[in-house]
Amino acid sequence: GAVVSQHPSWVICKSGTSVKIECRSLDFQATTMFWYRQFPKQSLMLMATSNEGSKATYEQGVEKDKFLINHASLTLSTLTVTSAHPEDSSFYICSAFSGSHTGELFFGEGSRLTVL
Amino acid sequence: GENVEQHPSTLSVQEGDSAVIKCTYSDSASNYFPWYKQELGKRPQLIIDIRSNVGEKKDQRIAVTLNKTAKHFSLHITETQPEDSAVYFCAALSPGYSTLTFGKGTMLLVSP
């Protein structure tokens, strides 16, 4: 099946720094990618929809200036957590539908962010 | 928008027993219902899915049923094994939205 790869898997940073997470579709082109956030023992909460070549669409309550999304190519979307604070610590997962859009959503491995 | 409710939030069974997780959805236009299994710290993995033109689908020990009239669908796992222990998420895809709406998840614990 389609493969979505995410990097880094783990990141620890100091408060106030920015962290970039990459999401790549390895064997298909993804005009749209999705970024989710998952707190411990909770469900996947959609943060934003990343659209290739255009601005991302953010869900209500998600600060677009805080979580910068760039989808510069059909295989790469990046999420940058700017001026990170401890409350931003979470598991971030990207996903994309395969090119054939069978409806199956493929997930990246996830990135665990810890802000000290 | 679409709203997906999932129950129970936790489910403990003995090895060999069956487990059933139920979900309801709100948008009658939703037409795709996948189930994901997520182990701790890992990405969700699709285990089975069903489309709105089908009432039941089975894959070895796993089955999913869909009742479009009642707008609910269920995951059935038979002969459970300890390695089935994980968090399971149901989801629904509505044509009006670009991505899936997930339920809150069910933590399944299978005791040996």
PDB file of C-alpha atoms in Angstrom:
ATOM      1  CA  GLY A   1       0.000   0.000   0.000  1.00  0.00           C
ATOM      2  CA  ALA A   2       0.845   3.659  -0.072  1.00  0.00           C
ATOM      3  CA  VAL A   3       3.596   4.829   2.264  1.00  0.00           C
ATOM      4  CA  VAL A   4       3.725   8.032   4.222  1.00  0.00           C
ATOM      5  CA  SER A   5       6.933   8.806   6.038  1.00  0.00           C
ATOM      6  CA  GLN A   6       7.358  11.312   8.817  1.00  0.00           C
ATOM      7  CA  HIS A   7      10.500  12.774  10.342  1.00  0.00           C
ATOM      8  CA  PRO A   8      11.674  13.148  13.016  1.00  0.00           C
ATOM      9  CA  SER A   9      10.104  10.457  15.168  1.00  0.00           C
ATOM     10  CA  TRP A  10      11.194  12.109  18.385  1.00  0.00           C
ATOM     11  CA  VAL A  11      12.223  15.637  19.136  1.00  0.00           C
ATOM     12  CA  ILE A  12      13.029  17.387  22.376  1.00  0.00           C
ATOM     13  CA  CYS A  13      13.482  21.124  22.340  1.00  0.00           C
ATOM     14  CA  LYS A  14      13.734  24.059  24.651  1.00  0.00           C
ATOM     15  CA  SER A  15      10.838  26.375  25.210  1.00  0.00           C
ATOM     16  CA  GLY A  16      10.826  29.222  22.715  1.00  0.00           C
ATOM     17  CA  THR A  17      12.471  27.355  19.871  1.00  0.00           C
ATOM     18  CA  SER A  18      10.839  26.243  16.638  1.00  0.00           C
ATOM     19  CA  VAL A  19      10.564  22.667  15.442  1.00  0.00           C
ATOM     20  CA  LYS A  20       9.924  21.451  11.908  1.00  0.00           C
ATOM     21  CA  ILE A  21       8.296  18.105  11.147  1.00  0.00           C
ATOM     22  CA  GLU A  22       8.342  16.669   7.656  1.00  0.00           C
ATOM     23  CA  CYS A  23       5.758  14.434   6.055  1.00  0.00           C
ATOM     24  CA  ARG A  24       6.480  12.702   2.767  1.00  0.00           C
ATOM     25  CA  SER A  25       4.416  10.507   0.503  1.00  0.00           C
ATOM     26  CA  LEU A  26       6.946   8.004  -0.788  1.00  0.00           C
ATOM     27  CA  ASP A  27       5.207   6.243  -3.641  1.00  0.00           C
ATOM     28  CA  PHE A  28       2.369   8.507  -4.600  1.00  0.00           C
ATOM     29  CA  GLN A  29       1.582  12.155  -5.048  1.00  0.00           C
ATOM     30  CA  ALA A  30      -0.554  13.802  -2.427  1.00  0.00           C
ATOM     31  CA  THR A  31      -2.178  17.089  -3.321  1.00  0.00           C
ATOM     32  CA  THR A  32      -3.675  17.092   0.140  1.00  0.00           C
ATOM     33  CA  MET A  33      -2.149  16.040   3.434  1.00  0.00           C
ATOM     34  CA  PHE A  34      -3.590  16.227   6.890  1.00  0.00           C
ATOM     35  CA  TRP A  35      -1.966  17.046  10.205  1.00  0.00           C
ATOM     36  CA  TYR A  36      -3.345  15.556  13.382  1.00  0.00           C
ATOM     37  CA  ARG A  37      -2.460  16.038  17.002  1.00  0.00           C
ATOM     38  CA  GLN A  38      -2.931  13.305  19.557  1.00  0.00           C
ATOM     39  CA  PHE A  39      -2.730  13.719  23.311  1.00  0.00           C
ATOM     40  CA  PRO A  40      -2.138  10.653  25.514  1.00  0.00           C
ATOM     41  CA  LYS A  41      -5.129   8.329  25.593  1.00  0.00           C
ATOM     42  CA  GLN A  42      -7.085  10.579  23.282  1.00  0.00           C
ATOM     43  CA  SER A  43      -8.257  10.474  19.718  1.00  0.00           C
ATOM     44  CA  LEU A  44      -6.774  12.018  16.607  1.00  0.00           C
ATOM     45  CA  MET A  45      -7.683  15.661  16.347  1.00  0.00           C
ATOM     46  CA  LEU A  46      -7.410  17.242  12.931  1.00  0.00           C
ATOM     47  CA  MET A  47      -5.329  20.402  13.076  1.00  0.00           C
ATOM     48  CA  ALA A  48      -5.182  21.438   9.466  1.00  0.00           C
ATOM     49  CA  THR A  49      -5.455  20.355   5.870  1.00  0.00           C
ATOM     50  CA  SER A  50      -2.352  20.997   3.834  1.00  0.00           C
ATOM     51  CA  ASN A  51      -2.934  21.814   0.173  1.00  0.00           C
ATOM     52  CA  GLU A  52      -0.132  21.673  -2.369  1.00  0.00           C
ATOM     53  CA  GLY A  53       0.593  25.092  -3.776  1.00  0.00           C
ATOM     54  CA  SER A  54      -1.859  26.956  -1.620  1.00  0.00           C
ATOM     55  CA  LYS A  55      -2.498  27.941   1.966  1.00  0.00           C
ATOM     56  CA  ALA A  56      -3.423  25.349   4.530  1.00  0.00           C
ATOM     57  CA  THR A  57      -6.906  25.168   5.948  1.00  0.00           C
ATOM     58  CA  TYR A  58      -6.872  25.242   9.735  1.00  0.00           C
ATOM     59  CA  GLU A  59      -9.464  23.783  12.058  1.00  0.00           C
ATOM     60  CA  GLN A  60     -11.202  26.016  14.508  1.00  0.00           C
ATOM     61  CA  GLY A  61      -9.054  26.793  17.495  1.00  0.00           C
ATOM     62  CA  VAL A  62      -5.741  26.004  15.813  1.00  0.00           C
ATOM     63  CA  GLU A  63      -3.423  29.001  15.554  1.00  0.00           C
ATOM     64  CA  LYS A  64      -2.083  29.277  12.040  1.00  0.00           C
ATOM     65  CA  ASP A  65       0.775  31.510  13.146  1.00  0.00           C
ATOM     66  CA  LYS A  66       1.736  28.958  15.751  1.00  0.00           C
ATOM     67  CA  PHE A  67       1.576  25.921  13.522  1.00  0.00           C
ATOM     68  CA  LEU A  68       2.999  26.862  10.149  1.00  0.00           C
ATOM     69  CA  ILE A  69       2.241  24.454   7.334  1.00  0.00           C
ATOM     70  CA  ASN A  70       3.983  24.412   3.993  1.00  0.00           C
ATOM     71  CA  HIS A  71       3.099  22.047   1.167  1.00  0.00           C
ATOM     72  CA  ALA A  72       5.641  22.978  -1.452  1.00  0.00           C
ATOM     73  CA  SER A  73       5.489  19.816  -3.531  1.00  0.00           C
ATOM     74  CA  LEU A  74       3.197  16.908  -4.236  1.00  0.00           C
ATOM     75  CA  THR A  75       5.197  14.672  -1.918  1.00  0.00           C
ATOM     76  CA  LEU A  76       6.169  16.912   0.985  1.00  0.00           C
ATOM     77  CA  SER A  77       4.321  18.818   3.655  1.00  0.00           C
ATOM     78  CA  THR A  78       5.966  20.385   6.678  1.00  0.00           C
ATOM     79  CA  LEU A  79       4.597  21.453  10.022  1.00  0.00           C
ATOM     80  CA  THR A  80       6.593  23.995  11.990  1.00  0.00           C
ATOM     81  CA  VAL A  81       5.725  24.536  15.625  1.00  0.00           C
ATOM     82  CA  THR A  82       6.914  28.062  16.274  1.00  0.00           C
ATOM     83  CA  SER A  83       8.016  29.355  19.651  1.00  0.00           C
ATOM     84  CA  ALA A  84       7.205  26.019  21.212  1.00  0.00           C
ATOM     85  CA  HIS A  85       5.977  25.815  24.789  1.00  0.00           C
ATOM     86  CA  PRO A  86       5.482  22.819  27.075  1.00  0.00           C
ATOM     87  CA  GLU A  87       1.767  22.735  26.280  1.00  0.00           C
ATOM     88  CA  ASP A  88       2.694  22.050  22.651  1.00  0.00           C
ATOM     89  CA  SER A  89       4.185  18.729  23.702  1.00  0.00           C
ATOM     90  CA  SER A  90       2.192  16.084  21.903  1.00  0.00           C
ATOM     91  CA  PHE A  91       2.188  13.381  19.244  1.00  0.00           C
ATOM     92  CA  TYR A  92       1.826  14.892  15.780  1.00  0.00           C
ATOM     93  CA  ILE A  93       0.797  12.647  12.901  1.00  0.00           C
ATOM     94  CA  CYS A  94       0.441  13.435   9.234  1.00  0.00           C
ATOM     95  CA  SER A  95      -1.656  11.511   6.765  1.00  0.00           C
ATOM     96  CA  ALA A  96      -2.743  11.415   3.161  1.00  0.00           C
ATOM     97  CA  PHE A  97      -5.166   9.575   0.969  1.00  0.00           C
ATOM     98  CA  SER A  98      -3.486   7.475  -1.668  1.00  0.00           C
ATOM     99  CA  GLY A  99      -3.451   8.817  -5.186  1.00  0.00           C
ATOM    100  CA  SER A 100      -6.292   6.545  -6.258  1.00  0.00           C
ATOM    101  CA  HIS A 101      -8.406   7.907  -3.431  1.00  0.00           C
ATOM    102  CA  THR A 102      -9.846   4.594  -2.434  1.00  0.00           C
ATOM    103  CA  GLY A 103     -10.787   6.276   0.770  1.00  0.00           C
ATOM    104  CA  GLU A 104      -7.961   4.691   2.725  1.00  0.00           C
ATOM    105  CA  LEU A 105      -6.032   7.196   4.760  1.00  0.00           C
ATOM    106  CA  PHE A 106      -2.368   6.403   5.262  1.00  0.00           C
ATOM    107  CA  PHE A 107      -0.557   7.729   8.298  1.00  0.00           C
ATOM    108  CA  GLY A 108       3.006   8.730   8.894  1.00  0.00           C
ATOM    109  CA  GLU A 109       4.882   7.196  11.814  1.00  0.00           C
ATOM    110  CA  GLY A 110       4.150  10.190  13.991  1.00  0.00           C
ATOM    111  CA  SER A 111       6.440  12.661  15.710  1.00  0.00           C
ATOM    112  CA  ARG A 112       6.580  12.939  19.462  1.00  0.00           C
ATOM    113  CA  LEU A 113       7.426  16.467  20.488  1.00  0.00           C
ATOM    114  CA  THR A 114       8.576  17.247  24.010  1.00  0.00           C
ATOM    115  CA  VAL A 115       9.123  20.872  24.893  1.00  0.00           C
ATOM    116  CA  LEU A 116      11.136  21.454  28.029  1.00  0.00           C
TER     117      LEU A 116
ATOM    118  CA  GLY B   1     -20.222  18.533  10.306  1.00  0.00           C
ATOM    119  CA  GLU B   2     -19.873  14.820  10.855  1.00  0.00           C
ATOM    120  CA  ASN B   3     -19.872  13.559  14.415  1.00  0.00           C
ATOM    121  CA  VAL B   4     -18.727  10.063  15.346  1.00  0.00           C
ATOM    122  CA  GLU B   5     -19.462   8.525  18.738  1.00  0.00           C
ATOM    123  CA  GLN B   6     -17.617   5.404  19.858  1.00  0.00           C
ATOM    124  CA  HIS B   7     -18.324   3.021  22.735  1.00  0.00           C
ATOM    125  CA  PRO B   8     -17.031   1.659  24.988  1.00  0.00           C
ATOM    126  CA  SER B   9     -13.959   3.708  25.839  1.00  0.00           C
ATOM    127  CA  THR B  10     -12.304   0.668  27.414  1.00  0.00           C
ATOM    128  CA  LEU B  11     -12.998  -3.016  26.965  1.00  0.00           C
ATOM    129  CA  SER B  12     -11.383  -5.860  28.847  1.00  0.00           C
ATOM    130  CA  VAL B  13     -11.846  -9.452  27.696  1.00  0.00           C
ATOM    131  CA  GLN B  14     -10.278 -12.817  28.306  1.00  0.00           C
ATOM    132  CA  GLU B  15      -8.241 -14.441  25.587  1.00  0.00           C
ATOM    133  CA  GLY B  16     -10.508 -16.356  23.272  1.00  0.00           C
ATOM    134  CA  ASP B  17     -13.564 -14.220  23.962  1.00  0.00           C
ATOM    135  CA  SER B  18     -15.174 -11.924  21.420  1.00  0.00           C
ATOM    136  CA  ALA B  19     -14.994  -8.147  21.494  1.00  0.00           C
ATOM    137  CA  VAL B  20     -17.462  -5.699  20.001  1.00  0.00           C
ATOM    138  CA  ILE B  21     -16.947  -1.979  19.546  1.00  0.00           C
ATOM    139  CA  LYS B  22     -19.763   0.230  18.344  1.00  0.00           C
ATOM    140  CA  CYS B  23     -19.848   3.577  16.577  1.00  0.00           C
ATOM    141  CA  THR B  24     -22.572   5.912  15.448  1.00  0.00           C
ATOM    142  CA  TYR B  25     -22.327   8.712  12.943  1.00  0.00           C
ATOM    143  CA  SER B  26     -24.452  11.743  12.238  1.00  0.00           C
ATOM    144  CA  ASP B  27     -24.111  12.485   8.512  1.00  0.00           C
ATOM    145  CA  SER B  28     -26.337  10.171   6.493  1.00  0.00           C
ATOM    146  CA  ALA B  29     -24.237  10.981   3.412  1.00  0.00           C
ATOM    147  CA  SER B  30     -21.115   9.354   4.905  1.00  0.00           C
ATOM    148  CA  ASN B  31     -20.125   6.461   2.702  1.00  0.00           C
ATOM    149  CA  TYR B  32     -16.860   5.011   3.982  1.00  0.00           C
ATOM    150  CA  PHE B  33     -16.176   3.598   7.441  1.00  0.00           C
ATOM    151  CA  PRO B  34     -12.685   2.384   8.308  1.00  0.00           C
ATOM    152  CA  TRP B  35     -11.388   0.947  11.545  1.00  0.00           C
ATOM    153  CA  TYR B  36      -7.863   1.642  12.717  1.00  0.00           C
ATOM    154  CA  LYS B  37      -5.742  -0.135  15.305  1.00  0.00           C
ATOM    155  CA  GLN B  38      -3.139   1.920  17.105  1.00  0.00           C
ATOM    156  CA  GLU B  39      -0.488   0.470  19.353  1.00  0.00           C
ATOM    157  CA  LEU B  40       1.169   2.698  21.897  1.00  0.00           C
ATOM    158  CA  GLY B  41       3.361   5.316  20.264  1.00  0.00           C
ATOM    159  CA  LYS B  42       2.760   4.036  16.761  1.00  0.00           C
ATOM    160  CA  ARG B  43       0.774   5.150  13.796  1.00  0.00           C
ATOM    161  CA  PRO B  44      -2.815   3.995  13.283  1.00  0.00           C
ATOM    162  CA  GLN B  45      -3.082   1.007  10.972  1.00  0.00           C
ATOM    163  CA  LEU B  46      -6.134   0.225   8.901  1.00  0.00           C
ATOM    164  CA  ILE B  47      -7.516  -3.176   9.866  1.00  0.00           C
ATOM    165  CA  ILE B  48     -10.802  -3.282   8.003  1.00  0.00           C
ATOM    166  CA  ASP B  49     -13.178  -0.935   6.259  1.00  0.00           C
ATOM    167  CA  ILE B  50     -16.673  -0.981   4.823  1.00  0.00           C
ATOM    168  CA  ARG B  51     -18.493   1.126   2.283  1.00  0.00           C
ATOM    169  CA  SER B  52     -22.089   2.194   2.411  1.00  0.00           C
ATOM    170  CA  ASN B  53     -23.214  -0.232  -0.290  1.00  0.00           C
ATOM    171  CA  VAL B  54     -22.266  -3.209   1.880  1.00  0.00           C
ATOM    172  CA  GLY B  55     -23.835  -4.391   5.126  1.00  0.00           C
ATOM    173  CA  GLU B  56     -21.095  -6.660   6.408  1.00  0.00           C
ATOM    174  CA  LYS B  57     -17.489  -7.473   5.709  1.00  0.00           C
ATOM    175  CA  LYS B  58     -15.271 -10.108   7.244  1.00  0.00           C
ATOM    176  CA  ASP B  59     -11.545 -10.719   7.267  1.00  0.00           C
ATOM    177  CA  GLN B  60     -10.508 -13.765   9.290  1.00  0.00           C
ATOM    178  CA  ARG B  61     -11.210 -12.943  12.960  1.00  0.00           C
ATOM    179  CA  ILE B  62     -12.354  -9.405  12.237  1.00  0.00           C
ATOM    180  CA  ALA B  63     -15.724  -8.316  10.914  1.00  0.00           C
ATOM    181  CA  VAL B  64     -17.521  -5.039  10.496  1.00  0.00           C
ATOM    182  CA  THR B  65     -21.247  -4.486  10.173  1.00  0.00           C
ATOM    183  CA  LEU B  66     -23.022  -1.379   8.943  1.00  0.00           C
ATOM    184  CA  ASN B  67     -26.599  -0.295   9.532  1.00  0.00           C
ATOM    185  CA  LYS B  68     -27.192   2.753   7.363  1.00  0.00           C
ATOM    186  CA  THR B  69     -30.732   3.279   8.573  1.00  0.00           C
ATOM    187  CA  ALA B  70     -29.637   3.514  12.179  1.00  0.00           C
ATOM    188  CA  LYS B  71     -26.342   5.148  11.225  1.00  0.00           C
ATOM    189  CA  HIS B  72     -24.187   2.829  13.225  1.00  0.00           C
ATOM    190  CA  PHE B  73     -21.402   0.388  12.512  1.00  0.00           C
ATOM    191  CA  SER B  74     -19.593  -2.118  14.661  1.00  0.00           C
ATOM    192  CA  LEU B  75     -16.286  -3.930  14.827  1.00  0.00           C
ATOM    193  CA  HIS B  76     -16.327  -7.564  15.881  1.00  0.00           C
ATOM    194  CA  ILE B  77     -13.187  -9.430  16.882  1.00  0.00           C
ATOM    195  CA  THR B  78     -13.534 -13.136  17.571  1.00  0.00           C
ATOM    196  CA  GLU B  79     -11.107 -15.440  19.372  1.00  0.00           C
ATOM    197  CA  THR B  80      -9.240 -12.494  20.782  1.00  0.00           C
ATOM    198  CA  GLN B  81      -5.526 -12.778  21.457  1.00  0.00           C
ATOM    199  CA  PRO B  82      -3.225 -10.706  23.693  1.00  0.00           C
ATOM    200  CA  GLU B  83      -1.694  -9.103  20.607  1.00  0.00           C
ATOM    201  CA  ASP B  84      -5.111  -7.651  19.797  1.00  0.00           C
ATOM    202  CA  SER B  85      -4.626  -5.334  22.761  1.00  0.00           C
ATOM    203  CA  ALA B  86      -4.476  -1.776  21.397  1.00  0.00           C
ATOM    204  CA  VAL B  87      -6.600   1.291  20.879  1.00  0.00           C
ATOM    205  CA  TYR B  88      -9.160   0.987  18.112  1.00  0.00           C
ATOM    206  CA  PHE B  89     -10.616   3.968  16.288  1.00  0.00           C
ATOM    207  CA  CYS B  90     -13.635   4.040  14.066  1.00  0.00           C
ATOM    208  CA  ALA B  91     -14.017   6.763  11.476  1.00  0.00           C
ATOM    209  CA  ALA B  92     -16.425   8.032   8.885  1.00  0.00           C
ATOM    210  CA  LEU B  93     -15.836   9.795   5.601  1.00  0.00           C
ATOM    211  CA  SER B  94     -18.440  12.276   4.535  1.00  0.00           C
ATOM    212  CA  PRO B  95     -18.459  13.394   0.883  1.00  0.00           C
ATOM    213  CA  GLY B  96     -18.717  16.966   2.035  1.00  0.00           C
ATOM    214  CA  TYR B  97     -15.423  16.834   3.927  1.00  0.00           C
ATOM    215  CA  SER B  98     -11.892  16.205   2.842  1.00  0.00           C
ATOM    216  CA  THR B  99     -10.858  13.789   5.552  1.00  0.00           C
ATOM    217  CA  LEU B 100     -12.057  11.285   8.103  1.00  0.00           C
ATOM    218  CA  THR B 101     -13.822  12.075  11.345  1.00  0.00           C
ATOM    219  CA  PHE B 102     -12.611   9.788  14.108  1.00  0.00           C
ATOM    220  CA  GLY B 103     -14.302   8.372  17.144  1.00  0.00           C
ATOM    221  CA  LYS B 104     -12.646   8.849  20.520  1.00  0.00           C
ATOM    222  CA  GLY B 105     -11.179   5.381  20.542  1.00  0.00           C
ATOM    223  CA  THR B 106     -11.575   2.169  22.501  1.00  0.00           C
ATOM    224  CA  MET B 107      -8.752   0.681  24.498  1.00  0.00           C
ATOM    225  CA  LEU B 108      -9.021  -3.084  24.180  1.00  0.00           C
ATOM    226  CA  LEU B 109      -7.211  -5.202  26.746  1.00  0.00           C
ATOM    227  CA  VAL B 110      -7.025  -8.937  26.143  1.00  0.00           C
ATOM    228  CA  SER B 111      -5.869 -10.890  29.167  1.00  0.00           C
ATOM    229  CA  PRO B 112      -4.116 -14.242  28.725  1.00  0.00           C
TER     230      PRO B 112
END
